[in-house]
Amino acid sequence: MHETAYEITTLTPQHPTPKTGMLPTEIPPGVQMVTLPGGIRTLAYTPQQASPAPPVPVAQPIPTWAKTTALLTPTIGGGIAAAGIGLSYAAPGLIAMSEALWAAVALIAAAAIGVPMLLRIGRSAAGTGRGTTHITQNITATGIFGKATGTINHR
């Protein structure tokens, strides 16, 4: 940048320019009041200040969480896809297994109801003509390691 040999003076609306009598609003754009090295003040075209260049964007590093997420996304998607494919292959077996489980539940329910009824029917048919049998057992032992003896009574 080169040095200027003049000083720029800012004019106010209340004070007209010296020698010309012009108000600051009457001065055309690009013209300013300058003071020359000899002390003379005059109007002159001044070089336009170059506007500063826009700042150059600096590349920001990619955050760690973004890298991790970007790496995990295909893995998670692949896992979900593999699970879907596995379920599609396993679906017929799962349907058969659920039907087998329902059959097992029905068998257990039928057994829980049917077995006691069959025992009751069998006991009443076998017991015709005879009374019920009572068995009484008496066991005695002497000492902690003594031999136990007992009697069984049928009636």
GROMACS .gro file of N, CA and C in nm:
model
  465
    1MET      N    1   0.086  -0.117   0.000
    1MET     CA    2   0.000   0.000   0.000
    1MET      C    3   0.090   0.123   0.000
    2HIS      N    4   0.054   0.222  -0.073
    2HIS     CA    5   0.137   0.342  -0.083
    2HIS      C    6   0.092   0.448   0.018
    3GLU      N    7   0.183   0.532   0.059
    3GLU     CA    8   0.154   0.639   0.155
    3GLU      C    9   0.088   0.756   0.082
    4THR      N   10  -0.011   0.816   0.146
    4THR     CA   11  -0.075   0.934   0.086
    4THR      C   12  -0.009   1.060   0.139
    5ALA      N   13  -0.008   1.162   0.056
    5ALA     CA   14   0.052   1.289   0.096
    5ALA      C   15  -0.054   1.387   0.137
    6TYR      N   16  -0.169   1.338   0.177
    6TYR     CA   17  -0.276   1.427   0.218
    6TYR      C   18  -0.349   1.367   0.336
    7GLU      N   19  -0.433   1.448   0.402
    7GLU     CA   20  -0.510   1.404   0.517
    7GLU      C   21  -0.656   1.425   0.485
    8ILE      N   22  -0.738   1.325   0.507
    8ILE     CA   23  -0.881   1.335   0.476
    8ILE      C   24  -0.952   1.392   0.597
    9THR      N   25  -1.034   1.495   0.574
    9THR     CA   26  -1.109   1.560   0.681
    9THR      C   27  -1.257   1.527   0.660
   10THR      N   28  -1.324   1.485   0.765
   10THR     CA   29  -1.466   1.455   0.756
   10THR      C   30  -1.544   1.582   0.777
   11LEU      N   31  -1.638   1.608   0.688
   11LEU     CA   32  -1.719   1.728   0.698
   11LEU      C   33  -1.847   1.697   0.773
   12THR      N   34  -1.898   1.796   0.844
   12THR     CA   35  -2.024   1.781   0.916
   12THR      C   36  -2.129   1.865   0.845
   13PRO      N   37  -2.256   1.832   0.856
   13PRO     CA   38  -2.360   1.907   0.785
   13PRO      C   39  -2.368   2.054   0.827
   14GLN      N   40  -2.324   2.086   0.950
   14GLN     CA   41  -2.336   2.223   0.996
   14GLN      C   42  -2.226   2.313   0.939
   15HIS      N   43  -2.111   2.257   0.902
   15HIS     CA   44  -1.999   2.338   0.857
   15HIS      C   45  -1.976   2.318   0.708
   16PRO      N   46  -1.994   2.421   0.628
   16PRO     CA   47  -1.967   2.407   0.486
   16PRO      C   48  -1.818   2.399   0.459
   17THR      N   49  -1.784   2.350   0.339
   17THR     CA   50  -1.644   2.337   0.304
   17THR      C   51  -1.582   2.476   0.292
   18PRO      N   52  -1.456   2.492   0.334
   18PRO     CA   53  -1.392   2.623   0.320
   18PRO      C   54  -1.369   2.655   0.172
   19LYS      N   55  -1.373   2.778   0.140
   19LYS     CA   56  -1.346   2.837   0.008
   19LYS      C   57  -1.456   2.807  -0.093
   20THR      N   58  -1.523   2.690  -0.086
   20THR     CA   59  -1.624   2.660  -0.188
   20THR      C   60  -1.762   2.695  -0.140
   21GLY      N   61  -1.786   2.686  -0.010
   21GLY     CA   62  -1.917   2.716   0.046
   21GLY      C   63  -2.019   2.607   0.022
   22MET      N   64  -1.975   2.489  -0.017
   22MET     CA   65  -2.065   2.378  -0.044
   22MET      C   66  -2.096   2.304   0.087
   23LEU      N   67  -2.218   2.261   0.101
   23LEU     CA   68  -2.255   2.177   0.215
   23LEU      C   69  -2.211   2.033   0.185
   24PRO      N   70  -2.186   1.954   0.289
   24PRO     CA   71  -2.142   1.816   0.266
   24PRO      C   72  -2.242   1.736   0.183
   25THR      N   73  -2.370   1.766   0.191
   25THR     CA   74  -2.469   1.691   0.112
   25THR      C   75  -2.458   1.723  -0.036
   26GLU      N   76  -2.395   1.836  -0.073
   26GLU     CA   77  -2.382   1.875  -0.212
   26GLU      C   78  -2.259   1.814  -0.279
   27ILE      N   79  -2.167   1.758  -0.201
   27ILE     CA   80  -2.044   1.703  -0.257
   27ILE      C   81  -2.077   1.571  -0.325
   28PRO      N   82  -2.032   1.549  -0.449
   28PRO     CA   83  -2.062   1.424  -0.519
   28PRO      C   84  -1.991   1.306  -0.454
   29PRO      N   85  -2.040   1.183  -0.480
   29PRO     CA   86  -1.975   1.066  -0.420
   29PRO      C   87  -1.834   1.050  -0.473
   30GLY      N   88  -1.744   1.004  -0.385
   30GLY     CA   89  -1.605   0.982  -0.421
   30GLY      C   90  -1.519   1.106  -0.403
   31VAL      N   91  -1.578   1.223  -0.371
   31VAL     CA   92  -1.502   1.347  -0.350
   31VAL      C   93  -1.500   1.375  -0.202
   32GLN      N   94  -1.383   1.408  -0.148
   32GLN     CA   95  -1.369   1.439  -0.006
   32GLN      C   96  -1.282   1.563   0.011
   33MET      N   97  -1.290   1.623   0.131
   33MET     CA   98  -1.206   1.736   0.166
   33MET      C   99  -1.072   1.680   0.209
   34VAL      N  100  -0.963   1.725   0.148
   34VAL     CA  101  -0.829   1.678   0.181
   34VAL      C  102  -0.742   1.796   0.218
   35THR      N  103  -0.645   1.770   0.305
   35THR     CA  104  -0.545   1.871   0.342
   35THR      C  105  -0.414   1.829   0.280
   36LEU      N  106  -0.361   1.912   0.194
   36LEU     CA  107  -0.237   1.882   0.126
   36LEU      C  108  -0.118   1.908   0.218
   37PRO      N  109   0.005   1.860   0.183
   37PRO     CA  110   0.120   1.881   0.270
   37PRO      C  111   0.150   2.028   0.298
   38GLY      N  112   0.113   2.118   0.209
   38GLY     CA  113   0.139   2.260   0.232
   38GLY      C  114   0.036   2.325   0.321
   39GLY      N  115  -0.065   2.249   0.368
   39GLY     CA  116  -0.167   2.302   0.457
   39GLY      C  117  -0.290   2.349   0.384
   40ILE      N  118  -0.292   2.341   0.255
   40ILE     CA  119  -0.406   2.386   0.176
   40ILE      C  120  -0.513   2.276   0.184
   41ARG      N  121  -0.636   2.322   0.206
   41ARG     CA  122  -0.748   2.228   0.210
   41ARG      C  123  -0.828   2.245   0.083
   42THR      N  124  -0.861   2.131   0.019
   42THR     CA  125  -0.935   2.135  -0.107
   42THR      C  126  -1.015   2.007  -0.123
   43LEU      N  127  -1.108   2.011  -0.220
   43LEU     CA  128  -1.185   1.891  -0.253
   43LEU      C  129  -1.106   1.810  -0.354
   44ALA      N  130  -1.109   1.679  -0.339
   44ALA     CA  131  -1.036   1.594  -0.433
   44ALA      C  132  -1.098   1.456  -0.434
   45TYR      N  133  -1.077   1.389  -0.551
   45TYR     CA  134  -1.116   1.248  -0.559
   45TYR      C  135  -1.014   1.166  -0.481
   46THR      N  136  -1.060   1.078  -0.397
   46THR     CA  137  -0.968   0.995  -0.318
   46THR      C  138  -0.983   0.851  -0.364
   47PRO      N  139  -0.874   0.776  -0.357
   47PRO     CA  140  -0.886   0.636  -0.399
   47PRO      C  141  -0.979   0.559  -0.305
   48GLN      N  142  -1.058   0.473  -0.365
   48GLN     CA  143  -1.151   0.393  -0.287
   48GLN      C  144  -1.074   0.287  -0.208
   49GLN      N  145  -1.112   0.273  -0.085
   49GLN     CA  146  -1.051   0.169  -0.002
   49GLN      C  147  -1.099   0.033  -0.054
   50ALA      N  148  -1.006  -0.053  -0.079
   50ALA     CA  149  -1.043  -0.186  -0.126
   50ALA      C  150  -1.110  -0.261  -0.011
   51SER      N  151  -1.224  -0.319  -0.044
   51SER     CA  152  -1.293  -0.394   0.061
   51SER      C  153  -1.210  -0.519   0.092
   52PRO      N  154  -1.204  -0.553   0.217
   52PRO     CA  155  -1.124  -0.671   0.253
   52PRO      C  156  -1.183  -0.796   0.188
   53ALA      N  157  -1.095  -0.885   0.154
   53ALA     CA  158  -1.137  -1.011   0.092
   53ALA      C  159  -1.218  -1.093   0.192
   54PRO      N  160  -1.319  -1.161   0.142
   54PRO     CA  161  -1.397  -1.243   0.236
   54PRO      C  162  -1.308  -1.350   0.298
   55PRO      N  163  -1.334  -1.381   0.422
   55PRO     CA  164  -1.250  -1.481   0.488
   55PRO      C  165  -1.262  -1.617   0.418
   56VAL      N  166  -1.151  -1.682   0.407
   56VAL     CA  167  -1.147  -1.814   0.344
   56VAL      C  168  -1.199  -1.916   0.446
   57PRO      N  169  -1.301  -1.993   0.407
   57PRO     CA  170  -1.352  -2.092   0.503
   57PRO      C  171  -1.246  -2.197   0.533
   58VAL      N  172  -1.233  -2.226   0.661
   58VAL     CA  173  -1.136  -2.325   0.705
   58VAL      C  174  -1.208  -2.459   0.719
   59ALA      N  175  -1.150  -2.561   0.664
   59ALA     CA  176  -1.212  -2.694   0.673
   59ALA      C  177  -1.213  -2.740   0.818
   60GLN      N  178  -1.332  -2.776   0.865
   60GLN     CA  179  -1.348  -2.823   1.003
   60GLN      C  180  -1.327  -2.974   1.006
   61PRO      N  181  -1.263  -3.024   1.108
   61PRO     CA  182  -1.248  -3.170   1.116
   61PRO      C  183  -1.383  -3.234   1.146
   62ILE      N  184  -1.401  -3.356   1.098
   62ILE     CA  185  -1.526  -3.429   1.121
   62ILE      C  186  -1.526  -3.479   1.265
   63PRO      N  187  -1.635  -3.451   1.340
   63PRO     CA  188  -1.641  -3.496   1.480
   63PRO      C  189  -1.635  -3.649   1.490
   64THR      N  190  -1.583  -3.696   1.600
   64THR     CA  191  -1.567  -3.840   1.623
   64THR      C  192  -1.702  -3.910   1.624
   65TRP      N  193  -1.803  -3.847   1.687
   65TRP     CA  194  -1.934  -3.912   1.694
   65TRP      C  195  -1.992  -3.931   1.554
   66ALA      N  196  -1.964  -3.838   1.462
   66ALA     CA  197  -2.016  -3.852   1.326
   66ALA      C  198  -1.946  -3.967   1.254
   67LYS      N  199  -1.816  -3.981   1.275
   67LYS     CA  200  -1.743  -4.092   1.213
   67LYS      C  201  -1.795  -4.225   1.266
   68THR      N  202  -1.813  -4.233   1.398
   68THR     CA  203  -1.861  -4.357   1.459
   68THR      C  204  -2.000  -4.392   1.408
   69THR      N  205  -2.087  -4.293   1.401
   69THR     CA  206  -2.222  -4.318   1.352
   69THR      C  207  -2.220  -4.363   1.207
   70ALA      N  208  -2.136  -4.298   1.126
   70ALA     CA  209  -2.127  -4.335   0.986
   70ALA      C  210  -2.075  -4.478   0.969
   71LEU      N  211  -1.987  -4.521   1.057
   71LEU     CA  212  -1.935  -4.657   1.047
   71LEU      C  213  -2.034  -4.760   1.100
   72LEU      N  214  -2.113  -4.724   1.200
   72LEU     CA  215  -2.208  -4.819   1.258
   72LEU      C  216  -2.335  -4.835   1.175
   73THR      N  217  -2.371  -4.735   1.099
   73THR     CA  218  -2.497  -4.739   1.025
   73THR      C  219  -2.507  -4.858   0.931
   74PRO      N  220  -2.407  -4.884   0.845
   74PRO     CA  221  -2.422  -5.001   0.757
   74PRO      C  222  -2.420  -5.132   0.835
   75THR      N  223  -2.348  -5.136   0.945
   75THR     CA  224  -2.343  -5.259   1.024
   75THR      C  225  -2.480  -5.289   1.084
   76ILE      N  226  -2.542  -5.188   1.141
   76ILE     CA  227  -2.674  -5.207   1.201
   76ILE      C  228  -2.776  -5.241   1.093
   77GLY      N  229  -2.770  -5.170   0.980
   77GLY     CA  230  -2.862  -5.200   0.870
   77GLY      C  231  -2.844  -5.341   0.818
   78GLY      N  232  -2.718  -5.385   0.806
   78GLY     CA  233  -2.692  -5.522   0.760
   78GLY      C  234  -2.744  -5.625   0.859
   79GLY      N  235  -2.729  -5.596   0.988
   79GLY     CA  236  -2.781  -5.688   1.090
   79GLY      C  237  -2.932  -5.701   1.084
   80ILE      N  238  -2.999  -5.588   1.065
   80ILE     CA  239  -3.145  -5.592   1.055
   80ILE      C  240  -3.188  -5.668   0.929
   81ALA      N  241  -3.116  -5.646   0.819
   81ALA     CA  242  -3.149  -5.718   0.696
   81ALA      C  243  -3.128  -5.868   0.714
   82ALA      N  244  -3.017  -5.906   0.778
   82ALA     CA  245  -2.991  -6.049   0.801
   82ALA      C  246  -3.098  -6.110   0.891
   83ALA      N  247  -3.141  -6.036   0.992
   83ALA     CA  248  -3.247  -6.088   1.080
   83ALA      C  249  -3.377  -6.107   1.002
   84GLY      N  250  -3.409  -6.012   0.913
   84GLY     CA  251  -3.530  -6.026   0.832
   84GLY      C  252  -3.523  -6.146   0.740
   85ILE      N  253  -3.408  -6.168   0.678
   85ILE     CA  254  -3.392  -6.285   0.590
   85ILE      C  255  -3.403  -6.414   0.671
   86GLY      N  256  -3.339  -6.417   0.788
   86GLY     CA  257  -3.347  -6.536   0.874
   86GLY      C  258  -3.489  -6.566   0.917
   87LEU      N  259  -3.565  -6.461   0.951
   87LEU     CA  260  -3.705  -6.483   0.990
   87LEU      C  261  -3.787  -6.532   0.872
   88SER      N  262  -3.756  -6.483   0.752
   88SER     CA  263  -3.834  -6.530   0.637
   88SER      C  264  -3.807  -6.678   0.609
   89TYR      N  265  -3.683  -6.723   0.632
   89TYR     CA  266  -3.654  -6.867   0.615
   89TYR      C  267  -3.712  -6.949   0.729
   90ALA      N  268  -3.719  -6.892   0.849
   90ALA     CA  269  -3.765  -6.966   0.966
   90ALA      C  270  -3.916  -6.962   0.982
   91ALA      N  271  -3.986  -6.878   0.905
   91ALA     CA  272  -4.130  -6.861   0.924
   91ALA      C  273  -4.208  -6.991   0.915
   92PRO      N  274  -4.186  -7.076   0.815
   92PRO     CA  275  -4.265  -7.201   0.812
   92PRO      C  276  -4.240  -7.288   0.935
   93GLY      N  277  -4.115  -7.295   0.979
   93GLY     CA  278  -4.086  -7.373   1.099
   93GLY      C  279  -4.148  -7.312   1.224
   94LEU      N  280  -4.148  -7.179   1.231
   94LEU     CA  281  -4.209  -7.112   1.347
   94LEU      C  282  -4.359  -7.134   1.349
   95ILE      N  283  -4.422  -7.133   1.232
   95ILE     CA  284  -4.567  -7.158   1.226
   95ILE      C  285  -4.597  -7.301   1.270
   96ALA      N  286  -4.518  -7.398   1.222
   96ALA     CA  287  -4.538  -7.537   1.262
   96ALA      C  288  -4.514  -7.554   1.411
   97MET      N  289  -4.412  -7.485   1.463
   97MET     CA  290  -4.381  -7.497   1.606
   97MET      C  291  -4.495  -7.438   1.690
   98SER      N  292  -4.553  -7.327   1.645
   98SER     CA  293  -4.663  -7.270   1.724
   98SER      C  294  -4.784  -7.363   1.721
   99GLU      N  295  -4.809  -7.426   1.606
   99GLU     CA  296  -4.920  -7.522   1.600
   99GLU      C  297  -4.894  -7.643   1.689
  100ALA      N  298  -4.768  -7.687   1.694
  100ALA     CA  299  -4.733  -7.799   1.782
  100ALA      C  300  -4.750  -7.760   1.929
  101LEU      N  301  -4.713  -7.637   1.962
  101LEU     CA  302  -4.730  -7.591   2.101
  101LEU      C  303  -4.878  -7.585   2.138
  102TRP      N  304  -4.964  -7.538   2.045
  102TRP     CA  305  -5.106  -7.536   2.075
  102TRP      C  306  -5.161  -7.678   2.091
  103ALA      N  307  -5.110  -7.771   2.011
  103ALA     CA  308  -5.153  -7.911   2.026
  103ALA      C  309  -5.109  -7.965   2.162
  104ALA      N  310  -4.987  -7.930   2.206
  104ALA     CA  311  -4.938  -7.975   2.337
  104ALA      C  312  -5.023  -7.916   2.449
  105VAL      N  313  -5.062  -7.789   2.435
  105VAL     CA  314  -5.148  -7.726   2.536
  105VAL      C  315  -5.283  -7.798   2.542
  106ALA      N  316  -5.338  -7.832   2.426
  106ALA     CA  317  -5.467  -7.903   2.423
  106ALA      C  318  -5.453  -8.041   2.486
  107LEU      N  319  -5.341  -8.111   2.461
  107LEU     CA  320  -5.318  -8.242   2.520
  107LEU      C  321  -5.307  -8.233   2.672
  108ILE      N  322  -5.235  -8.135   2.720
  108ILE     CA  323  -5.220  -8.117   2.866
  108ILE      C  324  -5.354  -8.086   2.929
  109ALA      N  325  -5.433  -7.999   2.864
  109ALA     CA  326  -5.566  -7.967   2.918
  109ALA      C  327  -5.655  -8.089   2.919
  110ALA      N  328  -5.652  -8.168   2.812
  110ALA     CA  329  -5.734  -8.289   2.808
  110ALA      C  330  -5.688  -8.389   2.914
  111ALA      N  331  -5.556  -8.401   2.933
  111ALA     CA  332  -5.505  -8.493   3.035
  111ALA      C  333  -5.543  -8.447   3.174
  112ALA      N  334  -5.539  -8.317   3.198
  112ALA     CA  335  -5.574  -8.266   3.331
  112ALA      C  336  -5.719  -8.291   3.365
  113ILE      N  337  -5.801  -8.295   3.265
  113ILE     CA  338  -5.943  -8.321   3.290
  113ILE      C  339  -5.975  -8.471   3.277
  114GLY      N  340  -5.917  -8.536   3.176
  114GLY     CA  341  -5.954  -8.675   3.144
  114GLY      C  342  -5.898  -8.778   3.240
  115VAL      N  343  -5.773  -8.764   3.283
  115VAL     CA  344  -5.711  -8.866   3.370
  115VAL      C  345  -5.786  -8.879   3.502
  116PRO      N  346  -5.819  -8.772   3.573
  116PRO     CA  347  -5.896  -8.792   3.697
  116PRO      C  348  -6.032  -8.856   3.673
  117MET      N  349  -6.096  -8.822   3.559
  117MET     CA  350  -6.226  -8.884   3.531
  117MET      C  351  -6.211  -9.035   3.505
  118LEU      N  352  -6.106  -9.072   3.429
  118LEU     CA  353  -6.083  -9.215   3.404
  118LEU      C  354  -6.051  -9.289   3.533
  119LEU      N  355  -5.973  -9.230   3.619
  119LEU     CA  356  -5.941  -9.294   3.747
  119LEU      C  357  -6.067  -9.311   3.832
  120ARG      N  358  -6.152  -9.212   3.831
  120ARG     CA  359  -6.274  -9.219   3.911
  120ARG      C  360  -6.366  -9.328   3.855
  121ILE      N  361  -6.373  -9.333   3.721
  121ILE     CA  362  -6.458  -9.435   3.660
  121ILE      C  363  -6.399  -9.574   3.686
  122GLY      N  364  -6.268  -9.591   3.673
  122GLY     CA  365  -6.203  -9.719   3.696
  122GLY      C  366  -6.213  -9.763   3.841
  123ARG      N  367  -6.205  -9.674   3.934
  123ARG     CA  368  -6.214  -9.707   4.075
  123ARG      C  369  -6.355  -9.752   4.111
  124SER      N  370  -6.452  -9.684   4.057
  124SER     CA  371  -6.589  -9.721   4.091
  124SER      C  372  -6.627  -9.855   4.026
  125ALA      N  373  -6.574  -9.886   3.906
  125ALA     CA  374  -6.604 -10.014   3.840
  125ALA      C  375  -6.531 -10.128   3.911
  126ALA      N  376  -6.406 -10.107   3.951
  126ALA     CA  377  -6.330 -10.212   4.018
  126ALA      C  378  -6.377 -10.232   4.161
  127GLY      N  379  -6.439 -10.140   4.220
  127GLY     CA  380  -6.480 -10.149   4.360
  127GLY      C  381  -6.616 -10.211   4.380
  128THR      N  382  -6.680 -10.255   4.279
  128THR     CA  383  -6.813 -10.314   4.295
  128THR      C  384  -6.802 -10.450   4.365
  129GLY      N  385  -6.874 -10.472   4.470
  129GLY     CA  386  -6.874 -10.598   4.542
  129GLY      C  387  -6.772 -10.600   4.654
  130ARG      N  388  -6.676 -10.515   4.661
  130ARG     CA  389  -6.577 -10.514   4.770
  130ARG      C  390  -6.577 -10.379   4.837
  131GLY      N  391  -6.540 -10.381   4.957
  131GLY     CA  392  -6.523 -10.255   5.030
  131GLY      C  393  -6.385 -10.198   5.005
  132THR      N  394  -6.359 -10.088   5.060
  132THR     CA  395  -6.229 -10.026   5.044
  132THR      C  396  -6.130 -10.088   5.140
  133THR      N  397  -6.002 -10.092   5.102
  133THR     CA  398  -5.899 -10.152   5.184
  133THR      C  399  -5.826 -10.042   5.260
  134HIS      N  400  -5.804 -10.068   5.392
  134HIS     CA  401  -5.728  -9.974   5.473
  134HIS      C  402  -5.601 -10.044   5.519
  135ILE      N  403  -5.489  -9.975   5.500
  135ILE     CA  404  -5.362 -10.031   5.544
  135ILE      C  405  -5.310  -9.941   5.655
  136THR      N  406  -5.273 -10.004   5.766
  136THR     CA  407  -5.216  -9.931   5.878
  136THR      C  408  -5.078  -9.986   5.903
  137GLN      N  409  -4.982  -9.903   5.922
  137GLN     CA  410  -4.844  -9.947   5.944
  137GLN      C  411  -4.795  -9.880   6.070
  138ASN      N  412  -4.739  -9.959   6.162
  138ASN     CA  413  -4.680  -9.909   6.286
  138ASN      C  414  -4.533  -9.944   6.285
  139ILE      N  415  -4.445  -9.847   6.300
  139ILE     CA  416  -4.301  -9.869   6.300
  139ILE      C  417  -4.246  -9.813   6.429
  140THR      N  418  -4.156  -9.894   6.494
  140THR     CA  419  -4.090  -9.848   6.617
  140THR      C  420  -3.941  -9.874   6.604
  141ALA      N  421  -3.862  -9.787   6.664
  141ALA     CA  422  -3.716  -9.803   6.664
  141ALA      C  423  -3.665  -9.755   6.799
  142THR      N  424  -3.558  -9.821   6.849
  142THR     CA  425  -3.499  -9.779   6.976
  142THR      C  426  -3.362  -9.719   6.948
  143GLY      N  427  -3.335  -9.604   7.000
  143GLY     CA  428  -3.205  -9.539   6.982
  143GLY      C  429  -3.195  -9.471   6.845
  144ILE      N  430  -3.085  -9.397   6.832
  144ILE     CA  431  -3.068  -9.323   6.708
  144ILE      C  432  -3.029  -9.415   6.592
  145PHE      N  433  -2.951  -9.522   6.621
  145PHE     CA  434  -2.911  -9.615   6.518
  145PHE      C  435  -2.972  -9.753   6.541
  146GLY      N  436  -3.083  -9.759   6.612
  146GLY     CA  437  -3.144  -9.888   6.644
  146GLY      C  438  -3.221  -9.946   6.527
  147LYS      N  439  -3.245 -10.077   6.533
  147LYS     CA  440  -3.316 -10.145   6.425
  147LYS      C  441  -3.465 -10.115   6.440
  148ALA      N  442  -3.525 -10.081   6.321
  148ALA     CA  443  -3.667 -10.049   6.322
  148ALA      C  444  -3.748 -10.175   6.298
  149THR      N  445  -3.861 -10.189   6.370
  149THR     CA  446  -3.953 -10.300   6.349
  149THR      C  447  -4.090 -10.243   6.323
  150GLY      N  448  -4.169 -10.314   6.247
  150GLY     CA  449  -4.300 -10.260   6.217
  150GLY      C  450  -4.399 -10.370   6.190
  151THR      N  451  -4.526 -10.331   6.193
  151THR     CA  452  -4.636 -10.424   6.162
  151THR      C  453  -4.727 -10.359   6.059
  152ILE      N  454  -4.783 -10.440   5.969
  152ILE     CA  455  -4.873 -10.389   5.868
  152ILE      C  456  -5.007 -10.459   5.892
  153ASN      N  457  -5.114 -10.385   5.900
  153ASN     CA  458  -5.247 -10.438   5.924
  153ASN      C  459  -5.335 -10.407   5.802
  154HIS      N  460  -5.396 -10.514   5.744
  154HIS     CA  461  -5.489 -10.494   5.634
  154HIS      C  462  -5.629 -10.511   5.687
  155ARG      N  463  -5.719 -10.430   5.653
  155ARG     CA  464  -5.859 -10.444   5.694
  155ARG      C  465  -5.949 -10.427   5.578
   0.00000   0.00000   0.00000
